[in-house]
């Protein structure tokens, strides 16, 4: 979801942005008004996340999937090994891509627990010769989320935060680099945020395409080529909306409350269940299963009649999944819980 207030503002400004009688889509990215928009979005993001001055904020294309390749290309820095934690499907995709550029050390894997838990940190096989340690803070499909920042023991920590960046406060100083596709909590698809510590720039491998070269993009203020101007504009509106909500502390409080309501309802139910260890249950994506799988299609079709959509689990895991990103209001979660209770009363 995008916040309704953002969509309404975008609608109202669609044909006439800031009195220009042009759509923001029709404005040159090099023009002073657009440069102002881009500058404001970066300033708001820095403000919300309290980004330390020595970090660069980049707005790129190619999604988080592009970053799966860009991260090793930029951060290998003459080393031959990189370390990755495997907590599920998205970590595995990042690992597969990194293997094109370096030897990947898998420091630990959730495989033995069926990816229902994060392997305890004392079991991780740290490798101090690795260029960095990569993990996925929220496994969007599996519903497994870190509730703390792990220790990389001296090597740069890199994180794919595609599905939980801006959902809670963050101590960026613990990271060498973080990245996230915008389309969960930050805006529409088509724009990707990378925040990288300045000292890690400038050593990309020779073959790195310029558009994926963080040093070049930082020098060009993310405008080496034409950026996704409309996505950047919408991202800026979402950031302004987030500030109006009270920033990350405030939104984290709401996100906590939404997740608690939903997990408590699932745990009380004898028809639905969530298999993930309590300590790492995601506050963004809540997967749940139904005991009698023959009821799955009735659940989805009846939910749709109640205006509750996109509840299918990812095609690779089945079941159901409620994604409750920042823009999902508390009422949306309450409506789902009421529907689940009613469904169980009739079919349970
Ligand atoms: C955690 C995570 N990483 C990476 C991706 C891939 O993102 P993109 O589609 O922007 O390449 C996703 C997409 O859902 C994701 O949830």
Short mmCIF file of C-alpha atoms and ligand atoms in Angstrom, two decimals:
data_model
loop_
_atom_site.label_atom_id
_atom_site.label_comp_id
_atom_site.label_asym_id
_atom_site.label_seq_id
_atom_site.Cartn_x
_atom_site.Cartn_y
_atom_site.Cartn_z
CA UNK A 1 0.00 0.00 0.00
CA UNK A 2 0.94 3.61 -0.47
CA UNK A 3 -0.53 6.08 2.02
CA UNK A 4 -3.87 7.38 0.73
CA UNK A 5 -2.75 10.96 1.47
CA UNK A 6 0.25 10.48 -0.84
CA UNK A 7 -1.86 9.13 -3.69
CA UNK A 8 -4.32 11.99 -3.28
CA UNK A 9 -1.55 14.58 -3.38
CA UNK A 10 -0.03 12.90 -6.46
CA UNK A 11 -3.47 12.93 -8.13
CA UNK A 12 -4.01 16.61 -7.33
CA UNK A 13 -0.59 17.58 -8.67
CA UNK A 14 -0.57 15.24 -11.66
CA UNK A 15 -1.22 17.85 -14.38
CA UNK A 16 0.24 20.89 -12.67
CA UNK A 17 3.24 20.43 -10.43
CA UNK A 18 4.07 23.43 -8.26
CA UNK A 19 2.21 25.82 -10.54
CA UNK A 20 4.38 24.89 -13.52
CA UNK A 21 1.40 23.74 -15.64
CA UNK A 22 3.50 20.63 -16.27
CA UNK A 23 3.37 17.20 -14.75
CA UNK A 24 6.42 16.39 -12.64
CA UNK A 25 6.92 13.59 -15.20
CA UNK A 26 7.42 16.23 -17.88
CA UNK A 27 10.02 18.26 -16.01
CA UNK A 28 13.73 17.82 -16.77
CA UNK A 29 15.64 16.12 -14.00
CA UNK A 30 18.36 18.76 -14.47
CA UNK A 31 15.96 21.68 -13.93
CA UNK A 32 16.26 23.62 -10.67
CA UNK A 33 12.73 22.66 -9.45
CA UNK A 34 13.44 18.95 -9.93
CA UNK A 35 16.89 19.28 -8.37
CA UNK A 36 15.15 20.87 -5.40
CA UNK A 37 12.78 17.90 -5.17
CA UNK A 38 15.67 15.43 -5.28
CA UNK A 39 17.63 17.38 -2.69
CA UNK A 40 14.63 17.56 -0.36
CA UNK A 41 13.99 13.80 -0.62
CA UNK A 42 17.59 13.10 0.36
CA UNK A 43 17.44 15.62 3.21
CA UNK A 44 14.20 14.08 4.53
CA UNK A 45 15.62 10.57 4.32
CA UNK A 46 18.77 11.67 6.14
CA UNK A 47 16.65 13.35 8.76
CA UNK A 48 14.30 10.38 9.30
CA UNK A 49 17.12 7.84 9.50
CA UNK A 50 19.61 10.18 11.20
CA UNK A 51 22.15 9.27 8.52
CA UNK A 52 25.67 10.16 9.73
CA UNK A 53 27.47 12.76 7.56
CA UNK A 54 30.12 10.32 6.31
CA UNK A 55 27.48 8.20 4.54
CA UNK A 56 26.34 8.73 0.94
CA UNK A 57 22.66 8.32 0.08
CA UNK A 58 22.08 7.03 -3.45
CA UNK A 59 18.85 6.69 -5.43
CA UNK A 60 19.40 4.02 -8.06
CA UNK A 61 17.53 1.73 -10.45
CA UNK A 62 17.53 -2.02 -10.93
CA UNK A 63 15.77 -2.90 -7.67
CA UNK A 64 17.30 -4.73 -4.76
CA UNK A 65 18.12 -7.47 -7.26
CA UNK A 66 20.48 -5.06 -9.00
CA UNK A 67 22.16 -4.49 -5.64
CA UNK A 68 22.73 -8.23 -5.21
CA UNK A 69 25.34 -7.76 -7.97
CA UNK A 70 26.37 -4.16 -7.26
CA UNK A 71 27.32 -4.89 -3.64
CA UNK A 72 30.07 -7.43 -4.40
CA UNK A 73 31.26 -5.46 -7.45
CA UNK A 74 31.74 -2.34 -5.32
CA UNK A 75 32.78 -3.74 -1.97
CA UNK A 76 35.10 -6.63 -2.85
CA UNK A 77 38.09 -4.27 -2.58
CA UNK A 78 40.70 -6.76 -3.86
CA UNK A 79 39.51 -9.50 -1.52
CA UNK A 80 38.30 -12.84 -2.85
CA UNK A 81 35.74 -13.85 -0.25
CA UNK A 82 32.44 -12.46 1.02
CA UNK A 83 30.30 -13.73 3.91
CA UNK A 84 26.55 -14.21 3.75
CA UNK A 85 23.95 -15.33 6.24
CA UNK A 86 21.19 -17.52 4.77
CA UNK A 87 17.83 -16.87 6.39
CA UNK A 88 15.60 -17.68 3.44
CA UNK A 89 14.69 -17.01 -0.17
CA UNK A 90 15.97 -13.44 -0.43
CA UNK A 91 19.31 -14.20 1.20
CA UNK A 92 19.70 -17.12 -1.19
CA UNK A 93 19.08 -14.90 -4.19
CA UNK A 94 21.70 -12.45 -2.91
CA UNK A 95 24.14 -15.32 -2.39
CA UNK A 96 23.57 -16.76 -5.88
CA UNK A 97 24.34 -13.38 -7.46
CA UNK A 98 27.41 -12.74 -5.27
CA UNK A 99 28.85 -16.08 -6.44
CA UNK A 100 29.42 -14.49 -9.87
CA UNK A 101 32.01 -12.19 -8.28
CA UNK A 102 33.55 -13.92 -5.27
CA UNK A 103 33.74 -17.05 -3.17
CA UNK A 104 30.77 -16.95 -0.79
CA UNK A 105 31.19 -18.15 2.79
CA UNK A 106 27.82 -19.05 4.26
CA UNK A 107 28.33 -18.10 7.90
CA UNK A 108 25.13 -19.84 8.99
CA UNK A 109 21.88 -21.07 7.49
CA UNK A 110 18.32 -21.36 8.72
CA UNK A 111 17.96 -24.47 6.54
CA UNK A 112 18.03 -26.95 9.44
CA UNK A 113 15.09 -25.19 11.15
CA UNK A 114 13.11 -25.02 7.89
CA UNK A 115 13.89 -21.26 7.89
CA UNK A 116 11.60 -20.80 10.86
CA UNK A 117 14.34 -19.36 13.03
CA UNK A 118 17.56 -17.32 12.74
CA UNK A 119 20.64 -19.38 13.64
CA UNK A 120 22.04 -18.10 16.98
CA UNK A 121 24.96 -15.74 16.51
CA UNK A 122 27.38 -17.80 18.59
CA UNK A 123 27.11 -20.55 15.94
CA UNK A 124 28.04 -18.30 13.00
CA UNK A 125 31.28 -19.20 11.23
CA UNK A 126 32.75 -15.72 10.96
CA UNK A 127 35.45 -15.11 8.35
CA UNK A 128 37.60 -12.07 9.01
CA UNK A 129 39.16 -12.24 5.51
CA UNK A 130 35.77 -11.63 3.89
CA UNK A 131 35.17 -8.23 2.31
CA UNK A 132 31.89 -7.91 4.22
CA UNK A 133 29.10 -9.78 5.99
CA UNK A 134 25.68 -9.63 4.28
CA UNK A 135 22.31 -10.43 5.79
CA UNK A 136 18.62 -9.81 5.08
CA UNK A 137 16.94 -7.96 7.93
CA UNK A 138 13.46 -9.10 6.93
CA UNK A 139 12.73 -12.16 4.83
CA UNK A 140 9.63 -10.90 3.04
CA UNK A 141 8.41 -14.33 1.96
CA UNK A 142 9.38 -16.39 5.01
CA UNK A 143 8.30 -13.78 7.57
CA UNK A 144 11.57 -13.92 9.54
CA UNK A 145 12.95 -10.62 10.83
CA UNK A 146 15.97 -9.59 12.86
CA UNK A 147 14.98 -7.68 15.98
CA UNK A 148 18.58 -6.58 16.59
CA UNK A 149 21.65 -5.69 14.53
CA UNK A 150 24.14 -8.57 14.43
CA UNK A 151 27.86 -8.12 15.06
CA UNK A 152 30.07 -8.46 11.97
CA UNK A 153 33.19 -8.70 14.15
CA UNK A 154 35.16 -5.96 12.45
CA UNK A 155 34.29 -6.41 8.79
CA UNK A 156 31.73 -4.11 7.10
CA UNK A 157 28.14 -5.15 7.75
CA UNK A 158 25.86 -5.05 4.70
CA UNK A 159 22.10 -5.47 4.84
CA UNK A 160 19.24 -5.94 2.41
CA UNK A 161 16.51 -3.92 4.14
CA UNK A 162 14.10 -3.98 1.21
CA UNK A 163 11.09 -4.89 3.30
CA UNK A 164 11.71 -3.14 6.60
CA UNK A 165 13.72 0.04 5.99
CA UNK A 166 11.84 3.02 7.50
CA UNK A 167 9.60 0.74 9.57
CA UNK A 168 11.61 1.42 12.74
CA UNK A 169 14.56 3.53 13.95
CA UNK A 170 17.98 2.34 12.81
CA UNK A 171 21.54 2.81 14.07
CA UNK A 172 23.18 3.26 10.67
CA UNK A 173 26.63 3.68 12.18
CA UNK A 174 26.69 -0.11 12.63
CA UNK A 175 26.62 -0.67 8.86
CA UNK A 176 28.99 -0.34 5.96
CA UNK A 177 26.09 -0.36 3.51
CA UNK A 178 22.36 -0.91 3.45
CA UNK A 179 20.03 -1.08 0.47
CA UNK A 180 16.32 -1.39 -0.21
CA UNK A 181 13.97 -1.36 -3.14
CA UNK A 182 11.45 1.39 -2.41
CA UNK A 183 8.28 -0.53 -3.09
CA UNK A 184 7.49 -1.67 0.45
CA UNK A 185 7.75 1.28 2.84
CA UNK A 186 9.24 4.07 0.74
CA UNK A 187 7.27 4.49 -2.46
CA UNK A 188 6.60 2.77 -5.75
CA UNK A 189 8.81 0.25 -7.52
CA UNK A 190 11.51 1.58 -9.84
CA UNK A 191 13.76 3.30 -7.33
CA UNK A 192 16.25 1.76 -4.93
CA UNK A 193 17.95 3.41 -1.99
CA UNK A 194 21.57 2.62 -1.10
CA UNK A 195 23.25 4.17 1.94
CA UNK A 196 26.97 3.54 2.03
CA UNK A 197 29.85 4.69 4.22
CA UNK A 198 32.11 7.03 2.26
CA UNK A 199 35.35 5.15 2.93
CA UNK A 200 34.00 2.06 1.13
CA UNK A 201 33.67 3.93 -2.17
CA UNK A 202 36.16 4.15 -5.00
CA UNK A 203 37.38 0.53 -5.26
CA UNK A 204 34.77 -1.05 -7.52
CA UNK A 205 36.02 -3.82 -9.77
CA UNK A 206 36.96 -2.63 -13.26
CA UNK A 207 33.97 -4.28 -14.98
CA UNK A 208 31.40 -2.51 -12.81
CA UNK A 209 28.84 -0.72 -15.00
CA UNK A 210 28.97 3.00 -14.26
CA UNK A 211 25.30 3.07 -13.25
CA UNK A 212 26.11 0.51 -10.54
CA UNK A 213 29.34 2.17 -9.46
CA UNK A 214 28.57 3.74 -6.08
CA UNK A 215 31.53 6.12 -6.23
CA UNK A 216 30.49 7.45 -9.64
CA UNK A 217 26.84 7.70 -8.64
CA UNK A 218 27.76 9.53 -5.42
CA UNK A 219 29.83 12.03 -7.41
CA UNK A 220 26.92 12.48 -9.84
CA UNK A 221 24.32 12.83 -7.07
CA UNK A 222 22.57 9.70 -8.44
CA UNK A 223 22.03 11.43 -11.77
CA UNK A 224 24.66 9.82 -13.95
CA UNK A 225 21.78 9.10 -16.32
CA UNK A 226 18.09 9.95 -16.29
CA UNK A 227 16.73 8.81 -12.93
CA UNK A 228 13.20 7.42 -12.42
CA UNK A 229 11.82 10.90 -11.85
CA UNK A 230 8.23 10.04 -10.97
CA UNK A 231 9.23 7.27 -8.55
CA UNK A 232 11.68 9.69 -6.88
CA UNK A 233 8.89 12.27 -6.58
CA UNK A 234 6.51 9.74 -4.98
CA UNK A 235 9.26 8.57 -2.65
CA UNK A 236 9.67 12.19 -1.55
CA UNK A 237 5.95 12.45 -0.82
CA UNK A 238 6.06 9.24 1.24
CA UNK A 239 8.96 10.64 3.29
CA UNK A 240 7.01 13.84 3.96
CA UNK A 241 4.01 11.72 5.00
CA UNK A 242 6.23 9.68 7.32
CA UNK A 243 7.51 12.84 8.98
CA UNK A 244 3.92 13.97 9.49
CA UNK A 245 3.23 10.64 11.23
CA UNK A 246 5.93 11.51 13.76
CA UNK A 247 8.92 9.76 12.16
CA UNK A 248 10.36 6.32 12.74
CA UNK A 249 9.76 6.02 16.50
CA UNK A 250 6.09 6.74 15.99
CA UNK A 251 5.62 4.45 12.98
CA UNK A 252 7.52 1.67 14.76
CA UNK A 253 5.02 1.92 17.62
CA UNK A 254 2.10 1.51 15.23
CA UNK A 255 3.85 -1.32 13.38
CA UNK A 256 4.48 -3.11 16.68
CA UNK A 257 0.85 -2.76 17.65
CA UNK A 258 -0.42 -4.02 14.27
CA UNK A 259 1.86 -7.07 14.37
CA UNK A 260 0.93 -7.88 17.98
CA UNK A 261 -2.78 -7.79 17.20
CA UNK A 262 -2.37 -10.12 14.23
CA UNK A 263 0.01 -12.63 15.86
CA UNK A 264 -2.14 -12.78 19.00
CA UNK A 265 -5.19 -13.54 16.87
CA UNK A 266 -3.30 -16.28 15.01
CA UNK A 267 -1.94 -17.78 18.23
CA UNK A 268 -5.43 -17.80 19.83
CA UNK A 269 -6.90 -19.55 16.80
CA UNK A 270 -7.15 -23.29 16.44
CA UNK A 271 -7.64 -23.00 12.68
CA UNK A 272 -4.74 -20.71 11.71
CA UNK A 273 -1.11 -20.84 12.76
CA UNK A 274 2.24 -19.16 12.19
CA UNK A 275 5.27 -21.45 12.27
CA UNK A 276 8.02 -18.84 12.88
CA UNK A 277 9.99 -18.69 16.15
CA UNK A 278 8.53 -15.94 18.34
CA UNK A 279 11.85 -14.09 18.67
CA UNK A 280 12.13 -13.45 14.94
CA UNK A 281 8.58 -13.07 13.74
CA UNK A 282 8.35 -10.36 11.13
CA UNK A 283 6.42 -7.19 11.96
CA UNK A 284 6.09 -6.47 8.25
CA UNK A 285 5.03 -9.76 6.66
CA UNK A 286 2.92 -12.20 8.64
CA UNK A 287 2.66 -15.61 6.96
CA UNK A 288 -0.01 -17.95 8.27
CA UNK A 289 -1.31 -21.37 7.41
CA UNK A 290 -4.73 -22.95 7.74
CA UNK A 291 -5.02 -26.42 9.28
CA UNK A 292 -7.49 -27.61 6.67
CA UNK A 293 -5.87 -26.62 3.36
CA UNK A 294 -9.13 -27.42 1.53
CA UNK A 295 -10.43 -24.15 3.03
CA UNK A 296 -7.71 -22.01 1.44
CA UNK A 297 -9.62 -20.91 -1.63
CA UNK A 298 -12.81 -20.15 0.38
CA UNK A 299 -10.73 -18.05 2.78
CA UNK A 300 -9.24 -16.02 -0.06
CA UNK A 301 -12.45 -15.52 -1.99
CA UNK A 302 -14.48 -14.58 1.09
CA UNK A 303 -11.70 -12.27 2.26
CA UNK A 304 -11.85 -10.53 -1.10
CA UNK A 305 -15.58 -9.97 -0.66
CA UNK A 306 -14.69 -8.17 2.58
CA UNK A 307 -12.19 -5.95 0.73
CA UNK A 308 -9.21 -7.90 2.09
CA UNK A 309 -6.91 -8.57 -0.86
CA UNK A 310 -3.39 -9.80 -1.60
CA UNK A 311 -3.50 -12.38 1.20
CA UNK A 312 -2.06 -15.25 -0.85
CA UNK A 313 1.23 -16.58 0.47
CA UNK A 314 4.14 -16.35 -1.98
CA UNK A 315 3.81 -18.97 -4.72
CA UNK A 316 6.93 -20.72 -3.39
CA UNK A 317 5.51 -21.33 0.10
CA UNK A 318 1.70 -21.25 -0.23
CA UNK A 319 -0.63 -20.49 2.67
CA UNK A 320 -1.40 -16.84 3.39
CA UNK A 321 0.60 -13.74 4.06
CA UNK A 322 -0.50 -10.37 5.39
CA UNK A 323 1.95 -7.64 4.50
CA UNK A 324 1.45 -4.85 6.99
CA UNK A 325 3.88 -2.17 5.85
CA UNK A 326 3.86 1.40 7.14
CA UNK A 327 0.94 2.51 4.99
CA UNK A 328 -1.38 -0.27 6.24
CA UNK A 329 -3.56 1.37 8.90
CA UNK A 330 -4.44 -0.30 12.19
CA UNK A 331 -8.03 -0.58 10.95
CA UNK A 332 -6.82 -2.80 8.09
CA UNK A 333 -5.30 -5.27 10.56
CA UNK A 334 -8.40 -5.15 12.76
CA UNK A 335 -10.59 -5.85 9.73
CA UNK A 336 -8.48 -8.90 8.87
CA UNK A 337 -8.60 -10.21 12.44
CA UNK A 338 -12.39 -9.76 12.62
CA UNK A 339 -12.75 -11.63 9.35
CA UNK A 340 -10.49 -14.49 10.53
CA UNK A 341 -12.49 -14.87 13.76
CA UNK A 342 -15.73 -14.94 11.83
CA UNK A 343 -14.32 -17.41 9.28
CA UNK A 344 -13.18 -19.73 12.06
CA UNK A 345 -16.57 -19.52 13.77
CA UNK A 346 -18.19 -20.79 10.58
CA UNK A 347 -15.58 -23.32 9.39
CA UNK A 348 -13.36 -24.07 12.39
C1 LIG B 1 14.04 -8.74 1.07
C2 LIG B 1 13.97 -8.52 -0.41
N1 LIG B 1 15.13 -8.42 -1.11
C3 LIG B 1 15.11 -8.24 -2.44
C4 LIG B 1 13.94 -8.14 -3.14
C5 LIG B 1 13.99 -7.93 -4.62
O1 LIG B 1 13.62 -6.63 -4.87
P1 LIG B 1 13.45 -6.05 -6.35
O2 LIG B 1 12.21 -6.65 -6.89
O3 LIG B 1 13.34 -4.57 -6.09
O4 LIG B 1 14.65 -6.41 -7.12
C6 LIG B 1 12.72 -8.22 -2.46
C7 LIG B 1 11.45 -8.11 -3.20
O5 LIG B 1 10.38 -8.36 -2.72
C8 LIG B 1 12.75 -8.42 -1.07
O6 LIG B 1 11.60 -8.51 -0.39
#
